[in-house]
Short mmCIF file of C-alpha atoms in Angstrom, two decimals:
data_model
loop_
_atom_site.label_atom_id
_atom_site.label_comp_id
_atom_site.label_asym_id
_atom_site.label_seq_id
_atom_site.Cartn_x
_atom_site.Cartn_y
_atom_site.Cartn_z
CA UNK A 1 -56.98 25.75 81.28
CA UNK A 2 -54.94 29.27 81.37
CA UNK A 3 -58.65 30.72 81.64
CA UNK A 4 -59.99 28.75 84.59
CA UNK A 5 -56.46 29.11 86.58
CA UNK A 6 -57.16 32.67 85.87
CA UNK A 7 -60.07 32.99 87.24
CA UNK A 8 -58.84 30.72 90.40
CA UNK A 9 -56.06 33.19 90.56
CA UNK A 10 -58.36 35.94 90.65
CA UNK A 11 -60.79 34.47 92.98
CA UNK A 12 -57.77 33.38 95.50
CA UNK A 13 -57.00 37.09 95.97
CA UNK A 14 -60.60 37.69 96.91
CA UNK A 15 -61.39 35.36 99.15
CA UNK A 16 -58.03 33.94 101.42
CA UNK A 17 -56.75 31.05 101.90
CA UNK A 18 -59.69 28.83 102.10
CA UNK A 19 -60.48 29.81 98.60
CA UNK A 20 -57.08 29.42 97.51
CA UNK A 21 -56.74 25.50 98.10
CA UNK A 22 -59.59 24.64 96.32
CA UNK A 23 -59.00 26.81 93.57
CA UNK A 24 -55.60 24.91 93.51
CA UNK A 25 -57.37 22.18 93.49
CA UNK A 26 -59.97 22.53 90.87
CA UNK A 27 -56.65 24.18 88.76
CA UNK A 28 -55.15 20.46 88.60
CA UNK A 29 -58.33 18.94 87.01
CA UNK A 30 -59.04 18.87 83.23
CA UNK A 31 -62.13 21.08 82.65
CA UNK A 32 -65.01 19.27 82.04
CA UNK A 33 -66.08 18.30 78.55
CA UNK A 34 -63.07 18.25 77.30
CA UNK A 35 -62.86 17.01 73.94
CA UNK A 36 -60.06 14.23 72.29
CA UNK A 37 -58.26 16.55 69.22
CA UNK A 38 -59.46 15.36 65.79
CA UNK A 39 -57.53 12.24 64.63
CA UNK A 40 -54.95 13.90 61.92
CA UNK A 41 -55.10 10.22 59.70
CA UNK A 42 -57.30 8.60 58.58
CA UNK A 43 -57.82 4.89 59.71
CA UNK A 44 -59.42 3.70 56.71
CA UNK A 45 -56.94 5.48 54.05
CA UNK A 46 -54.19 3.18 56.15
CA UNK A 47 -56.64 -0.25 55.65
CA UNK A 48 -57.26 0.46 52.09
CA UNK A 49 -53.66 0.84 51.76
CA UNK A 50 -52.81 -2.05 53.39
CA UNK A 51 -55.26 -3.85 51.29
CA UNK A 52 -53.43 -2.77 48.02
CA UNK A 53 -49.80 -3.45 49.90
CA UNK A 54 -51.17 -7.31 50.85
CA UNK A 55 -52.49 -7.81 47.07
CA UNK A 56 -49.07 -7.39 46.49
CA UNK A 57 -47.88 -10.23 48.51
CA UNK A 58 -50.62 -12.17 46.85
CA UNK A 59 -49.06 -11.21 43.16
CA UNK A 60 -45.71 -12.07 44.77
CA UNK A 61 -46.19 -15.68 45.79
CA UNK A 62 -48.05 -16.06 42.27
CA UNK A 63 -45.74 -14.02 39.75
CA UNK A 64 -42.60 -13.17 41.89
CA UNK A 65 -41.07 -15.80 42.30
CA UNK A 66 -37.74 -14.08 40.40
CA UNK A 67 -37.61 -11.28 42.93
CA UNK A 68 -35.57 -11.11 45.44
CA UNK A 69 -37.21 -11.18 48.33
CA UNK A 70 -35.48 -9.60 51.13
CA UNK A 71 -34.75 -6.74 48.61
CA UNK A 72 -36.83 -6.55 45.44
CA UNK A 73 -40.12 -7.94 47.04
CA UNK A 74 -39.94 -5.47 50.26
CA UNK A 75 -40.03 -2.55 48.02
CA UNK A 76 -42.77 -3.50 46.21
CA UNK A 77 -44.65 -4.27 49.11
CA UNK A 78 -43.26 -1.05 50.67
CA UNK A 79 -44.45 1.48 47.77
CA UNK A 80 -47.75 -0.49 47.82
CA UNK A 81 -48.35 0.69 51.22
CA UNK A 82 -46.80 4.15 51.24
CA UNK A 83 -47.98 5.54 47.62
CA UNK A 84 -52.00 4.96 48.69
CA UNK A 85 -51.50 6.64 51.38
CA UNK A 86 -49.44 9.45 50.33
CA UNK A 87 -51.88 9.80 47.10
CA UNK A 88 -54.91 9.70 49.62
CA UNK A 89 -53.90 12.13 51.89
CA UNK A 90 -52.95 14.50 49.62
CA UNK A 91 -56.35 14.47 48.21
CA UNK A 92 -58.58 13.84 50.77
CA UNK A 93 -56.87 14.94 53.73
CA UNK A 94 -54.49 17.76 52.31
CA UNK A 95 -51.90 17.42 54.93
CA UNK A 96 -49.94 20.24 53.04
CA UNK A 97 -51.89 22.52 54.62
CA UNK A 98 -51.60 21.76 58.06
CA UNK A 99 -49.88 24.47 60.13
CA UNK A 100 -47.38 21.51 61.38
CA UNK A 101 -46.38 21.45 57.55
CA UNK A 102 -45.44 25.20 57.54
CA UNK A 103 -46.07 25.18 54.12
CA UNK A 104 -48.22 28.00 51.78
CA UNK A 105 -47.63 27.14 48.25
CA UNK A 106 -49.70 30.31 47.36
CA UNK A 107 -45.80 32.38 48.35
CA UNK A 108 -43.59 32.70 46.05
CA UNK A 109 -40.31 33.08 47.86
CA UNK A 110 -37.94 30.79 45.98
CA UNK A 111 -33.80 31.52 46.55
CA UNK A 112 -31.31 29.39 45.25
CA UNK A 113 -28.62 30.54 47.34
CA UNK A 114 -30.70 29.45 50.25
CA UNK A 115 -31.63 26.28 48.79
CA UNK A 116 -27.60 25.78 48.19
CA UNK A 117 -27.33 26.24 51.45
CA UNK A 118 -29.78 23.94 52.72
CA UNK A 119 -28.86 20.63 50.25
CA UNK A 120 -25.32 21.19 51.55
CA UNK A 121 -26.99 20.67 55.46
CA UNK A 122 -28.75 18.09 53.70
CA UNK A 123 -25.57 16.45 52.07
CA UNK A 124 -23.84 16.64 55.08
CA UNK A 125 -26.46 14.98 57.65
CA UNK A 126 -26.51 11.82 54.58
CA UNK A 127 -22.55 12.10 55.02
CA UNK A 128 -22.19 11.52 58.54
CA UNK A 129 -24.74 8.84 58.24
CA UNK A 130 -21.96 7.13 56.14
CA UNK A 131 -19.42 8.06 58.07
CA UNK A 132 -21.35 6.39 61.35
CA UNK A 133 -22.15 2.51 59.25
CA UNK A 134 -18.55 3.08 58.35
CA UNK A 135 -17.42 3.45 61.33
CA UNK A 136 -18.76 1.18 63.69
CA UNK A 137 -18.43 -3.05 63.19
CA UNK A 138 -21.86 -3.65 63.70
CA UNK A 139 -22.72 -3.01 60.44
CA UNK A 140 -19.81 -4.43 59.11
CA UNK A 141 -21.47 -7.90 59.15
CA UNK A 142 -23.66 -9.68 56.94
CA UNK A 143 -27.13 -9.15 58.25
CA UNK A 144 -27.50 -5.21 56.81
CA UNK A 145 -26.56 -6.63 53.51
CA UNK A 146 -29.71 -6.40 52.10
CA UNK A 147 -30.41 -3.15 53.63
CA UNK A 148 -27.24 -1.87 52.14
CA UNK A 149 -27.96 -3.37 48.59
CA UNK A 150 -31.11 -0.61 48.39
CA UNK A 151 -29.12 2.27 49.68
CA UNK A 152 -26.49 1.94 47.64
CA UNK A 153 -29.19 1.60 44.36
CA UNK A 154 -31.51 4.49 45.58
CA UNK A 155 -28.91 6.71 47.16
CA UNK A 156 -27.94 8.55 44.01
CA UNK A 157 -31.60 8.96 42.92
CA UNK A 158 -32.50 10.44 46.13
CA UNK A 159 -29.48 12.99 46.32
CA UNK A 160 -30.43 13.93 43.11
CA UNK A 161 -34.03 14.82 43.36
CA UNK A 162 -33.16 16.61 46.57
CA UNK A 163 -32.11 19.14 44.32
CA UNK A 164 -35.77 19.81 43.20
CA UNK A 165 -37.71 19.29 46.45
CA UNK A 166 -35.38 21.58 48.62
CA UNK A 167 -36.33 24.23 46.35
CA UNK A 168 -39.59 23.58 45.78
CA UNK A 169 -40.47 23.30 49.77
CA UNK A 170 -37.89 26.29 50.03
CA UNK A 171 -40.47 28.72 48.20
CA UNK A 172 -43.75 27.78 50.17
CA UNK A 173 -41.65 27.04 53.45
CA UNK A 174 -43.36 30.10 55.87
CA UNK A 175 -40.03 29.50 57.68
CA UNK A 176 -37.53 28.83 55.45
CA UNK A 177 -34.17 28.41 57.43
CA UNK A 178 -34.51 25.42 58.54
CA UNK A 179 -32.15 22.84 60.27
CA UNK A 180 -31.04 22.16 57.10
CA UNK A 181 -29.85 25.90 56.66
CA UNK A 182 -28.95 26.32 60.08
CA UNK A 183 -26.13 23.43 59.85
CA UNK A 184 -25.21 24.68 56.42
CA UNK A 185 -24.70 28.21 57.05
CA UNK A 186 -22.77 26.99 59.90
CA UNK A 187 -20.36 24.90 57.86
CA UNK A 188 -20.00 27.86 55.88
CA UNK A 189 -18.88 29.68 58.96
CA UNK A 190 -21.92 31.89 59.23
CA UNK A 191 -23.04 31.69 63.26
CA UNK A 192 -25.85 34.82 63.27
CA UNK A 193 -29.38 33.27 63.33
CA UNK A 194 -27.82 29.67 63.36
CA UNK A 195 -29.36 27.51 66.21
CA UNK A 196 -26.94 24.88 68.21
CA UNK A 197 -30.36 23.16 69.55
CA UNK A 198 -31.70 23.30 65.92
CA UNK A 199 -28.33 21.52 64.38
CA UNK A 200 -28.70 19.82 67.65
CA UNK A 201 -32.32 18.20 66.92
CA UNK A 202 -31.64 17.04 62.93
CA UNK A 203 -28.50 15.07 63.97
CA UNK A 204 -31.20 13.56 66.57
CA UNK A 205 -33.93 12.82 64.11
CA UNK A 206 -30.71 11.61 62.02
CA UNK A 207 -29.82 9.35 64.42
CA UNK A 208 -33.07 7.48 65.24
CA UNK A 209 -33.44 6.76 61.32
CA UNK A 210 -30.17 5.46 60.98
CA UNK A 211 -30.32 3.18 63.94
CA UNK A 212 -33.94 1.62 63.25
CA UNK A 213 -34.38 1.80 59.97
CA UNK A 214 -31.54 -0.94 58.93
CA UNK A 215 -32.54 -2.83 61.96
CA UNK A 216 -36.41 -3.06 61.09
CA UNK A 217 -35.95 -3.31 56.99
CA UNK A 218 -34.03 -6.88 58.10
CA UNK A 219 -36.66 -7.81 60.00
CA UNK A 220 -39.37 -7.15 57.57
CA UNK A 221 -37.68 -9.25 54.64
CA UNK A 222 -37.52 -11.98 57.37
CA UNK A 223 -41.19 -11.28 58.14
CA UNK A 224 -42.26 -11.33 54.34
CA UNK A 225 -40.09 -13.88 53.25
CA UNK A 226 -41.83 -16.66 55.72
CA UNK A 227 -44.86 -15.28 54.27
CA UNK A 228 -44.00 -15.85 50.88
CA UNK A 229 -43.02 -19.42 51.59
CA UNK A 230 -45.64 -20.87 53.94
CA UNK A 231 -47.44 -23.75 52.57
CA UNK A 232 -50.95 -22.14 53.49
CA UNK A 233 -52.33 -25.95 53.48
CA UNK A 234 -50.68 -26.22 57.13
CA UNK A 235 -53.30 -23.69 58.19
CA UNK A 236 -55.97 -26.84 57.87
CA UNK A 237 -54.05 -28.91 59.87
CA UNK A 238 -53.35 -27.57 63.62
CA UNK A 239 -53.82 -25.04 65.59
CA UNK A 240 -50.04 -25.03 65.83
CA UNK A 241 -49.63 -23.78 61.80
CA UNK A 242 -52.33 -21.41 62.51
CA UNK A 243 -50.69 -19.50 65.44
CA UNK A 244 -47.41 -19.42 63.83
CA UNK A 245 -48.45 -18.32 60.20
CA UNK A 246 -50.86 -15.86 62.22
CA UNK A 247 -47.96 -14.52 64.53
CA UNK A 248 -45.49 -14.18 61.99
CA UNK A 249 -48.53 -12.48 59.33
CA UNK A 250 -49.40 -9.47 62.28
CA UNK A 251 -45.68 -8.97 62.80
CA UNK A 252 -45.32 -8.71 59.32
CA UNK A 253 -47.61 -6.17 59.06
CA UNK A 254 -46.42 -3.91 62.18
CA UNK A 255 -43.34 -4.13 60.57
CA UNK A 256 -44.82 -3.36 57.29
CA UNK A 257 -45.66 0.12 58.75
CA UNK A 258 -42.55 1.01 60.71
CA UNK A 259 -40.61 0.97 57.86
CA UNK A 260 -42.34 2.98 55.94
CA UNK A 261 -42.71 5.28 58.80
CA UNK A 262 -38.80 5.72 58.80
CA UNK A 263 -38.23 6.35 55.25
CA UNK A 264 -41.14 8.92 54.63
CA UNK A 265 -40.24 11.77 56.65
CA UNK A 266 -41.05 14.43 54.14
CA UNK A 267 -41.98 17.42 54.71
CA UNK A 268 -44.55 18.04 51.83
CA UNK A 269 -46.38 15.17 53.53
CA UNK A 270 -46.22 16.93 56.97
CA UNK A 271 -44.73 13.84 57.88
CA UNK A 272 -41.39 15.20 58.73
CA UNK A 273 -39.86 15.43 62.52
CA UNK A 274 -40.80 18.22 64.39
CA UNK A 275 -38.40 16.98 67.41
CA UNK A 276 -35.92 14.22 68.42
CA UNK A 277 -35.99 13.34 72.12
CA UNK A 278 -33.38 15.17 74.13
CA UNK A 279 -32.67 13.26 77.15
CA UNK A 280 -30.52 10.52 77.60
CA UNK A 281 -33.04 8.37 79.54
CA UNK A 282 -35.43 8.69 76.88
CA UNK A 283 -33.14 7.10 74.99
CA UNK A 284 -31.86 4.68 76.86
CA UNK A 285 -35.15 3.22 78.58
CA UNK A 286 -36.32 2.93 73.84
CA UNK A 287 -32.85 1.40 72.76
CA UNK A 288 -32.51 -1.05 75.64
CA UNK A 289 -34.88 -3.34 73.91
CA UNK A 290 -33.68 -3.08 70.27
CA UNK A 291 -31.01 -5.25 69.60
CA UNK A 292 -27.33 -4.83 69.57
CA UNK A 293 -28.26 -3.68 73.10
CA UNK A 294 -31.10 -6.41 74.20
CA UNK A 295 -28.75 -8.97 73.79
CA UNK A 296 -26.25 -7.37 76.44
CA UNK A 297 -29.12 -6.45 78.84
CA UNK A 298 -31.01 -9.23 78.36
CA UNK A 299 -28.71 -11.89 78.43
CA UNK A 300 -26.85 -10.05 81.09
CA UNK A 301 -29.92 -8.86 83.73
CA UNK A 302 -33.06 -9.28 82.04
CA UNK A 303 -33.23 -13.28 81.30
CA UNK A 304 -36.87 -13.84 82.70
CA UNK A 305 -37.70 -16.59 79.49
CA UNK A 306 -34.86 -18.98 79.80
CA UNK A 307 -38.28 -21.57 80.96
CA UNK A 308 -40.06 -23.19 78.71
CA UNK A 309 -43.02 -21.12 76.97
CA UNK A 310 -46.27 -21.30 77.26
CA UNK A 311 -46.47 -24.42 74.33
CA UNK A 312 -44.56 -26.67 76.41
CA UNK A 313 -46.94 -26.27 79.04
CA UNK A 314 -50.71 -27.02 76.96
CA UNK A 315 -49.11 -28.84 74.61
CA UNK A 316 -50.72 -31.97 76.20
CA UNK A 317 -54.01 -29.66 76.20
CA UNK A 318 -55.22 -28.94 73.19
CA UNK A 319 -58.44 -27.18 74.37
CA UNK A 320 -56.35 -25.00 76.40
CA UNK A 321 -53.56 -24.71 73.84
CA UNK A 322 -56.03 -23.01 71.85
CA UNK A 323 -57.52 -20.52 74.45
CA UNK A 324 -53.96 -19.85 75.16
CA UNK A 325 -52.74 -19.35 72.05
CA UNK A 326 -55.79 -17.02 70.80
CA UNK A 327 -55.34 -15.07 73.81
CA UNK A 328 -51.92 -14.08 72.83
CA UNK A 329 -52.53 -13.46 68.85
CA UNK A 330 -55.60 -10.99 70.10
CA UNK A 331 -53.22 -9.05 72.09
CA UNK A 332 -50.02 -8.87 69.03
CA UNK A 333 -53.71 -7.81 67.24
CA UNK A 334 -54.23 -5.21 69.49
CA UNK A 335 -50.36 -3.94 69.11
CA UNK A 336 -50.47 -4.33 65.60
CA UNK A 337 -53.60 -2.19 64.99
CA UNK A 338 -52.16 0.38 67.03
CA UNK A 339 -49.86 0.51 64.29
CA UNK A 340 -51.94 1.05 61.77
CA UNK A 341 -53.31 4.32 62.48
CA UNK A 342 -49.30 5.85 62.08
CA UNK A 343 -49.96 5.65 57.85
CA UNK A 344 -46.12 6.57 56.85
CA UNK A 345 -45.32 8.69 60.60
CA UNK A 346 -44.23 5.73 62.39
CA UNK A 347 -40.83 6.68 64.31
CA UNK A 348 -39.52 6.29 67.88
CA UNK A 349 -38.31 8.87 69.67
CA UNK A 350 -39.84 11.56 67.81
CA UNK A 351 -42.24 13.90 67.65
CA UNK A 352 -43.86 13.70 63.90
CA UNK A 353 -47.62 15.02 65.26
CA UNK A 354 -50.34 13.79 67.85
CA UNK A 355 -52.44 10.01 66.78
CA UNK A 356 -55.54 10.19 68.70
CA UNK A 357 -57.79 7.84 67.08
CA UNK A 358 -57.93 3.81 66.76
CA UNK A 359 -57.13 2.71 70.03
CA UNK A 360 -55.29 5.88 70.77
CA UNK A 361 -58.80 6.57 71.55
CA UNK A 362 -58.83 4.66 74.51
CA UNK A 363 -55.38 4.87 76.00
CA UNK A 364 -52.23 6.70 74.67
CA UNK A 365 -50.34 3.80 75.14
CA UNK A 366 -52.34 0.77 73.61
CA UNK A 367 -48.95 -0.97 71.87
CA UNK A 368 -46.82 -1.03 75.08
CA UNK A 369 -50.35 -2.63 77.23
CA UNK A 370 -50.66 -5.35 74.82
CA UNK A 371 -47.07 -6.07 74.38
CA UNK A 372 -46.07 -5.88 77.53
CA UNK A 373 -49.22 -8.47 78.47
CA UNK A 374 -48.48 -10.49 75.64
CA UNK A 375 -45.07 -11.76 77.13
CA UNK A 376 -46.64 -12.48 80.15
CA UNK A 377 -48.38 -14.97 78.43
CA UNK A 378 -46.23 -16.14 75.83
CA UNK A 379 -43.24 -16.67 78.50
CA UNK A 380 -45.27 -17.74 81.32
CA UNK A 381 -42.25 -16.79 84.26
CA UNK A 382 -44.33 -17.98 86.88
CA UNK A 383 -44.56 -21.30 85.79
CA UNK A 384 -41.02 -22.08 85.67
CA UNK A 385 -40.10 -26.13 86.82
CA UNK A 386 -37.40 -25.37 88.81
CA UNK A 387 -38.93 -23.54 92.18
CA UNK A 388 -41.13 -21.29 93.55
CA UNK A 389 -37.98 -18.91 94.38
CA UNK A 390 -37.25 -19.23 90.24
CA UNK A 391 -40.76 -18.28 89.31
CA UNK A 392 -40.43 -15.42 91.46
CA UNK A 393 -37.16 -14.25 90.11
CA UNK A 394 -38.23 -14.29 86.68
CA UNK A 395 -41.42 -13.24 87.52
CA UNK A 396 -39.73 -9.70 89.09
CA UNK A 397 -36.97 -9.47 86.09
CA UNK A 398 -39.55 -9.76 83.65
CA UNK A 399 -41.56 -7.01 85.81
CA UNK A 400 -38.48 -5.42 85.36
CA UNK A 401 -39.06 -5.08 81.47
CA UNK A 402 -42.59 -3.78 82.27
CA UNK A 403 -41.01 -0.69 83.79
CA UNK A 404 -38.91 -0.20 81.12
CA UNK A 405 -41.70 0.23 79.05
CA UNK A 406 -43.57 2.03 81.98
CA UNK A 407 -40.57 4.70 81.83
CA UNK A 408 -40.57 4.64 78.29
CA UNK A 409 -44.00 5.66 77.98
CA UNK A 410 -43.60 8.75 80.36
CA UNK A 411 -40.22 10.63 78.88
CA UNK A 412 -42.49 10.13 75.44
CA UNK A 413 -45.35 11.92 77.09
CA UNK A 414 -42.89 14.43 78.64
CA UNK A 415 -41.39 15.04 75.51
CA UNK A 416 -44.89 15.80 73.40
CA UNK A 417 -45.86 17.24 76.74
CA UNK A 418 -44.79 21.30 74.66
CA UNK A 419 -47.21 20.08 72.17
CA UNK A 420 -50.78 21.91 72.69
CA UNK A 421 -52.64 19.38 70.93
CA UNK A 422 -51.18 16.51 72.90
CA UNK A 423 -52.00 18.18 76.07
CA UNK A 424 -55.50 18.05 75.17
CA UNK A 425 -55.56 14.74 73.93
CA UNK A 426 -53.39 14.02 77.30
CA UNK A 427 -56.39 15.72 79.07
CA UNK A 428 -58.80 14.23 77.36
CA UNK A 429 -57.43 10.48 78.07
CA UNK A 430 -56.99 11.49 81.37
CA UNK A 431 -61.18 12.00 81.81
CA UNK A 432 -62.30 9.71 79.26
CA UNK A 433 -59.70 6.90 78.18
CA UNK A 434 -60.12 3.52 79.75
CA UNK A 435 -57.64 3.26 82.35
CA UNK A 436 -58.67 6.65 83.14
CA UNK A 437 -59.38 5.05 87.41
CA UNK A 438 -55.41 4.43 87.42
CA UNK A 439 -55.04 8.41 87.75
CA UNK A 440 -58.16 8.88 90.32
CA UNK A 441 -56.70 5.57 92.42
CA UNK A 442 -52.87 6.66 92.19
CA UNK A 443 -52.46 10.71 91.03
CA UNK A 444 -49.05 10.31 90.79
CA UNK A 445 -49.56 8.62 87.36
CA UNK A 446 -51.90 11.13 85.89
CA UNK A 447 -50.37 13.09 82.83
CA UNK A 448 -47.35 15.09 84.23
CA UNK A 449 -47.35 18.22 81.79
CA UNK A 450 -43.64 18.34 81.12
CA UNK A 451 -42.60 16.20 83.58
CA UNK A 452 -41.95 12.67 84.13
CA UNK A 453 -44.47 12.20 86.67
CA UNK A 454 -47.60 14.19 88.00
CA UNK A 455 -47.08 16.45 91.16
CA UNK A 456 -50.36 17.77 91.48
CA UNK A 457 -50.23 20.83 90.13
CA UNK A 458 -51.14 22.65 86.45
CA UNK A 459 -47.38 23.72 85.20
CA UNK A 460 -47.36 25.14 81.72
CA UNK A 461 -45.26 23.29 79.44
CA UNK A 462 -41.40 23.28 78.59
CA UNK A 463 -40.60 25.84 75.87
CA UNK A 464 -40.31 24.58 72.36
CA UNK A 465 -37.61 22.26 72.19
CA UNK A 466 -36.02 24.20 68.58
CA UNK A 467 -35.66 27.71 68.85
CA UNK A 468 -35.88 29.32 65.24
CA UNK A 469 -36.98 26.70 63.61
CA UNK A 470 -40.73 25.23 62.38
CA UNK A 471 -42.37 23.60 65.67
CA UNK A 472 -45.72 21.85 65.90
CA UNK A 473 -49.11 23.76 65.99
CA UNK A 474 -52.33 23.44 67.80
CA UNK A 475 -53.09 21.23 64.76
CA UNK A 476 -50.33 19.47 64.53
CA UNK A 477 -51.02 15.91 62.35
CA UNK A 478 -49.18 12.17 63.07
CA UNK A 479 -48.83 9.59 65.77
CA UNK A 480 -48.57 9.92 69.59
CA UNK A 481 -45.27 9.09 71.00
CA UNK A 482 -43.57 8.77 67.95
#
């Protein structure tokens, strides 16, 4: 792109005005032929290790029965998912070596003082994470107690082999203050070379694991425990057993990868964080519909299903109950396998590397499309009993959600938007992807290169959002918009 406004620029001072408008113009358009980045994971690697991680459930309705299942039986079927892929990577994909990674294990720069330095950053950032589930009453209550039965078991494992991977990564790191220094060296009262926006950024990264993780490791053992139980002979039954046992067995499996995603942010897997959103809308517009904070919006502003669902309405229909019901389950599919391309980078509101293949190939946002349609069907607002004036109102709160999710989808593009390889892929969706008219019919919503929205013309992107510390690459490896 720098080449062909170039070129424009050089052309403009040739030629006038005439010249320059169209030069503008043809400035604002991805070049032609432009190619979607290669996909950084590997679709199949993910499948195959869902394959071993769903053998496991298998071997836990048969044989583990004495497990616990909200605890011991998540991490078995956690570590069934995330040790194929890790081991798969490693040797087919090497993600070591990615630039992202900022790893070459060929230097030998080892330092023990620095590595001191960095596992007391890294002590401190588990510390305050503490400190915060300490702190605050919501998870004071029973439903983290499972979460907080595995912390309190691995915790002292995981400080401890800290010890060995900070300096391990320390000696191949081709930038080796990190955050982790940074806030360490600034405990220690050190300030030269020490980065407020770095320190800034791992409290960030901090702070979206600490929030979703609890919150989606719950949800999983509620996921796998209804899995565990369900008397599979319902499935021959209804219709009825089959959507339920299927809705609950693709949620499972979404689920399944999110957590994962948030405890495998490693480094030596280039799955780390490269950035943390910065703005406070980005936040905002992704918490708002993650509970403690649904429940105040939703039952506050944003109550668009208090109608009966789409069952009560084809109940008496079975034909249509059916087409209904199948319509929704292939959209949660559609979700779901956007899922599974992430492997172990799953993470909201952060930036762990660009996805561009399963349906990433198509659209950059396939999980918010099919969600977003799926509870248009599933709550059916405009079919409300009351009145037309009801259907409308829920109709335009749940429309209401949609934009939520609209303006959720552009501060994650405007965050990656620094990212080289996401502006291609941005580019690339923008020619190619299937909702690619949306941008020709209404330019406004075309890819807005650093900002929230597209103004029409070509501005380069913000600066890096971490000065001094390891940022993505051209080749950078994980998931868009996570």
């Amino acid at each position: 792109m720098k080449k062909i406004k170039n070129r424009s620029a050089g052309a403009n001072r040739s030629t006038g005005m005439a010249r320059n408008k169209s030069a503008n113009r043809a400035a604002a358009q991805p070049a032609a032929g432009v190619n979607c980045p290669a996909a950084p994971t590997s679709v199949w690697i993910n499948l195959f290790a869902l394959a071993v991680s769903l053998g496991a459930v298998i071997w836990l309705r048969e044989y583990g029965q004495h497990l616990a299942v909200k605890t011991q039986s998540l991490v078995v079927v956690a570590v069934a998912l995330a040790l194929p892929i890790i081991l798969l990577e490693w040797l087919f994909l090497k993600p070591y070596r990615n630039p992202s990674a900022g790893l070459d294990f060929r230097r030998k720069n080892h330092s023990l003082r620095r590595t001191a330095v960095k596992l007391l950053g890294f002590y401190l950032s588990v510390g305050t994470v503490a400190f915060v589930y300490w702190l605050f009453p919501e998870y004071h209550g029973s439903f983290y107690d499972n979460y907080f039965s595995v912390v309190r078991a691995v915790l002292p494992w995981w400080m401890l082999l800290a010890v060995p991977y900070f300096y391990l990564l320390d000696g191949a790191m081709t930038e080796p203050k990190d955050s982790y220094w940074q806030l360490g060296s600034w405990v220690l009262g050190q300030r030269k070379g020490v980065s407020g926006k770095a320190i800034g950024q791992l409290y960030l990264g901090w702070l979206v694991k600490l929030f979703f993780l609890p919150l989606m490791f719950v949800y999983l053992g509620n996921n796998l425990n209804t899995l565990l139980n369900f008397d599979l002979e319902r499935l021959f039954g209804s219709f009825k057993a089959v959507f339920d046992f299927t809705f609950n067995f693709l949620f499972y499996i979404d689920l399944l990868f999110v957590t994962v995603g948030y405890v495998c942010t490693l480094r030596l897997f280039d799955s780390h964080i490269r950035t943390a959103e910065p703005s406070f809308l980005g936040w905002g517009v992704a918490l708002i519909g993650y509970q403690p904070f649904w429940s105040l919006f939703s039952g506050t502003y944003l109550k668009y299903d208090d109608a009966p669902a789409w069952g009560y309405w084809f109940w008496d229909t079975p034909a249509m109950y059916g087409i209904w019901g199948t319509g929704i389950l292939l959209l949660i599919a559609i979700y779901v396998w956007a899922s599974i391309p992430f492997g172990i980078r799953f993470s909201n509101l952060t930036h762990r590397g660009i996805l561009t293949n399963g349906p990433y190939r198509f659209t950059k946002h396939p999980a918010y499309i099919s969600k977003n349609i799926s509870w248009w069907m599933i709550s059916m607002p405009f079919m409300v009993s009351a009145s037309g004036p009801e259907a409308l109102r829920h109709s335009l709160l749940l429309l209401m959600v949609n934009f939520i999710y609209f303006m959720r989808a552009r501060t994650e593009e405007r965050h990656l938007s620094w990212d080289p390889t996401y502006v291609s892929y941005a580019r690339y969706i923008e020619q190619r992807g299937t909702f690619a008219f949306l941008g020709r019919w209404f330019p406004v919503l075309r890819f807005g290169h650093g900002r929230l929205f597209n103004r029409g013309d070509d501005v380069a992107p913000p600066a890096p959002l971490v000065s001094g510390a390891s940022t993505a690459q051209p080749n950078a490896t994980g998931p868009a918009g996570a």
